């Protein structure tokens, strides 16, 4: 049904997050590449994906999985050439798949020529491109992000005999955004990729762009100014492109990144994600509803990006101490699973490989207001390998088949960039695309199905939300509306069957049509609407008045 | 002459025999009825006894203190007493029924009146029994309440209540039996009224301070007595 | 059996059942029976909530209020202690939803019905540990929740009874009758057999529900007694926890008879149904006690002793006819003796007191007169005993008081065979 108002593409998208390295190796060197990714675009199309978000693929010493960039204008040789990327981009567009790439604005690798020049001497023209100081006492109120590895935000440079500022690893010096030359150059970088045809940027680590003494150096007004400038240029020269913010902040601190619709188009809703996991364990919707109650309204053109897992640890930063200890005790009993105030596990292992729980979480992901994001491999229920250090346990090769190297690469297994998951439960012989495609009721097919159902309506992506607060706290229920379409979503967060009475008086006279089976359910009358749900079951109802 | 005497004798004998023949079957019927009555009365007694046992009548009467009275009067337990009473009444009734069959005039009316009288007798005895129970129960309750509330002359109160109730019950008893109905009614009415009036006067004039205190304690809100002494709380 | 089921069904109204469905399974349940307690219940509900959130922050918990038809808004005050997302409360942070629901009695208002409803709710919600808090316990602190519930929740006890530090003359009925007699007959040193604040396990609650017919007697009084006795009979694990100091309640001397009805009456009637249990026991065992030591406070009190003396003498004199049905002639003669003496200091000895009580218990068993009257008749005699207890302990230390009570207990234990003897006559 055509809507009266044009809805921006990113509100209706379903995003698939993947790293080109992990996806498919076409040339047998043990590392995924763009030609391989190109070959797998049909798989994504069949799944129902219309947007792919690529992890950093620029040249890099790879000491932080590509987030330490040493050249902004090229492609890392392991993944192919710039031409390979261009081809891939064209193929994607031909299949109506948009491409989001990473743009790491905050810092570069210490191997980047700019830093090499900057550190060479105090008089170098690029000296000012980074943040230098003679002491390491500046900006003392700033927190350390990588608590497990870094002791300070300042690192000593033996070459220029001074300290440089880095919010992340010490080999990732922060660029100095007070320098107009830096700002101009970074726009040029973005322009380069936009002209090639890239549809959107995920701007990594945006809160930390600017430092000021006496602050915690996060979310400063100057940072917002820079973003506004970028957005202005983007809208002028490249309309229809999108900026996605990665900012792990409380909703109220995230709100400024939307400003009046003149900064970011989208931002990840970080605080919601751990609370979804918490709600399912507590069997109580309270954490979820409360965080959404505290989430401020955003401009109509803006959108939240929702996700269950990503390439990083499941961050518990945006939780109170009580909540964090509860999450650790329930989801990460093994200390090895914990990293940097988070839990480094994939979706399926976190949910005990419980198919019903995995389905429920996807149901909530796809029905809350926002654009859902699927992390590669979670659609088949891939496992993790926590012994791989840092966060590499959730970045293992994609499991295509039960055959050689899980169908990922023709190379010798020892050459693979990372070992495959091999255990009997999550290993590639058990969990892979080929066998799931053959099985009618596999997780893969189920996820394709739910994406298809979601796409039958714009309500999920662009509609309003109103929570119902049934007295049974194990039930998370809400109504989504857009123009004259209304959808009722009811989720059972508990492990046991539940009965719930919903107050649907406002929707009296409507017939409920369950969206997966399209069967009709009783009409809403005067009495509270009684529903019973099995363990972890959820319903999507279209409300129809005939 | 001899023939006349013999004829008369014969006639007399015949009449007597006729009389016997007339009455003998009835006597047999009477005996049969009496016998049947005995059986029925016995069954009724058993029946009543089991019902009373089922509803724990003995316990009831114990609770009300009636058992004590009965024991003092060397009577058997309440259940037993009632059952036996029922037996005798039933059997007597049957016998009288049998007697009425005999067809002796005059007696029949009396018997009919007796039967009509029986239910009223039952009711009257019933009233008397439970009335006495009530009297003893309430008088004891009053005694205990008065003692625990530290009132003066608790026994006086107790006995007064017992007397009033007994008088009341007795007048009901006589009224039910229909004995000197009017007399009893008037006498009771007068006595009762007089007592009430007397109490009212006494209470009104002599006891008005006490009444005031009582009302204050019952109905005043939030007024604590500034106790010069502390109270003990039992729990 | 069928009778019990009907009674269970009628104790939960439809509306309450619906609320229970919404609460779902809980780990901890706190029951609060109320009737027109608006003055105190708000603070108590808040303290309970705070206690649960402090000591059991991750557990699923709920407050269940059973109200006897209050007109002063008591149920609403309890319901306001709930924490859920429909009424966001910025001040109070919790991991979970905290339910606080209220129901009215389905049948006649009585404390026994309240406990029955609480237990039915606990059973349906499969609570592992339940606490019952009286709406008059204004001295409640958040620690109470831990003290009462932890032994059940983590240490696997089935019944936790409270102990308090009291004034030495507070609760004389308890120290001179209820405690010694319960101890002597049932063989356990339970200081507060008639607690208003206690905790029990789901196990014990279920057992109690299935095996007890809810007669009028049980409902009116002493359902807590029955709970304690069920625990003793079933050899459940019982312990005591120190809850703090019990403030002297503002009481009137007129409150004695109702108090006795509830406690002494319940104790005596429990002897009927539990004869096999108490007749076999000898001596008494201590039960595990946690928390601080209980101690007596020794503040001076001004008690009107003359009035106690008077009431005792009057009682003995006026109730003679009643006593004749209850007491043995020897005991009655002794009582009359001490009532009469004016110059010799009054002394209602422990031996005589024990004999008195046991004879009353036997008379109660035989229902020589109406049972309620038997209890009422005991009241003046208790006053006499209270007088002696006052006299004996007015100058002693806290330890002396304790020792006196202990020797009274031993007297009860020693004389137990006498009770058994007269019981059967």
GROMACS .gro file of N, CA, C and O in nm, chain A residues 251-252 254-256 258-260 292-300 302-304 369 463-465:
model
   96
  251UNK      N    1   2.073   0.691   2.596
  251UNK     CA    2   1.987   0.751   2.493
  251UNK      C    3   1.984   0.904   2.502
  251UNK      O    4   1.983   0.971   2.400
  252UNK      N    5   1.981   0.952   2.625
  252UNK     CA    6   1.969   1.097   2.640
  252UNK      C    7   2.095   1.168   2.589
  252UNK      O    8   2.091   1.281   2.541
  254UNK      N    9   2.274   1.030   2.343
  254UNK     CA   10   2.276   1.001   2.201
  254UNK      C   11   2.192   1.100   2.122
  254UNK      O   12   2.218   1.128   2.006
  255UNK      N   13   2.091   1.151   2.189
  255UNK     CA   14   1.994   1.238   2.121
  255UNK      C   15   2.060   1.354   2.048
  255UNK      O   16   2.025   1.386   1.934
  256UNK      N   17   2.159   1.418   2.107
  256UNK     CA   18   2.221   1.531   2.036
  256UNK      C   19   2.280   1.494   1.901
  256UNK      O   20   2.295   1.580   1.815
  258UNK      N   21   2.142   1.334   1.676
  258UNK     CA   22   2.039   1.352   1.573
  258UNK      C   23   2.012   1.501   1.550
  258UNK      O   24   1.965   1.541   1.445
  259UNK      N   25   2.039   1.579   1.653
  259UNK     CA   26   2.015   1.724   1.653
  259UNK      C   27   1.875   1.752   1.598
  259UNK      O   28   1.778   1.692   1.644
  260UNK      N   29   1.865   1.840   1.500
  260UNK     CA   30   1.733   1.868   1.442
  260UNK      C   31   1.717   1.798   1.309
  260UNK      O   32   1.657   1.850   1.217
  292UNK      N   33   1.331   0.208   2.690
  292UNK     CA   34   1.262   0.273   2.579
  292UNK      C   35   1.178   0.391   2.628
  292UNK      O   36   1.160   0.489   2.556
  293UNK      N   37   1.129   0.383   2.751
  293UNK     CA   38   1.060   0.499   2.808
  293UNK      C   39   1.156   0.616   2.822
  293UNK      O   40   1.120   0.732   2.804
  294UNK      N   41   1.283   0.582   2.855
  294UNK     CA   42   1.382   0.688   2.874
  294UNK      C   43   1.443   0.734   2.742
  294UNK      O   44   1.521   0.828   2.739
  295UNK      N   45   1.410   0.664   2.633
  295UNK     CA   46   1.466   0.703   2.503
  295UNK      C   47   1.390   0.823   2.449
  295UNK      O   48   1.269   0.816   2.434
  296UNK      N   49   1.459   0.932   2.423
  296UNK     CA   50   1.387   1.051   2.381
  296UNK      C   51   1.335   1.040   2.237
  296UNK      O   52   1.382   0.958   2.159
  297UNK      N   53   1.240   1.126   2.206
  297UNK     CA   54   1.189   1.134   2.069
  297UNK      C   55   1.300   1.182   1.977
  297UNK      O   56   1.380   1.266   2.016
  298UNK      N   57   1.302   1.128   1.856
  298UNK     CA   58   1.403   1.175   1.761
  298UNK      C   59   1.333   1.236   1.639
  298UNK      O   60   1.215   1.207   1.616
  299UNK      N   61   1.402   1.320   1.566
  299UNK     CA   62   1.338   1.387   1.451
  299UNK      C   63   1.280   1.284   1.355
  299UNK      O   64   1.332   1.173   1.343
  300UNK      N   65   1.172   1.318   1.287
  300UNK     CA   66   1.101   1.222   1.203
  300UNK      C   67   1.188   1.159   1.093
  300UNK      O   68   1.164   1.045   1.054
  302UNK      N   69   1.491   1.072   1.131
  302UNK     CA   70   1.597   0.992   1.193
  302UNK      C   71   1.548   0.854   1.234
  302UNK      O   72   1.427   0.830   1.242
  303UNK      N   73   1.644   0.767   1.259
  303UNK     CA   74   1.607   0.628   1.287
  303UNK      C   75   1.707   0.564   1.379
  303UNK      O   76   1.828   0.590   1.369
  304UNK      N   77   1.660   0.479   1.470
  304UNK     CA   78   1.750   0.400   1.553
  304UNK      C   79   1.794   0.277   1.474
  304UNK      O   80   1.718   0.223   1.395
  369UNK      N   81   1.076  -0.026   1.714
  369UNK     CA   82   1.098   0.081   1.617
  369UNK      C   83   1.246   0.101   1.588
  369UNK      O   84   1.325   0.131   1.677
  463UNK      N   85   0.681   0.328   1.173
  463UNK     CA   86   0.564   0.360   1.255
  463UNK      C   87   0.595   0.402   1.396
  463UNK      O   88   0.709   0.394   1.443
  464UNK      N   89   0.486   0.447   1.464
  464UNK     CA   90   0.500   0.486   1.605
  464UNK      C   91   0.492   0.362   1.692
  464UNK      O   92   0.456   0.255   1.645
  465UNK      N   93   0.521   0.379   1.820
  465UNK     CA   94   0.509   0.267   1.913
  465UNK      C   95   0.436   0.312   2.037
  465UNK      O   96   0.459   0.423   2.088
   0.00000   0.00000   0.00000
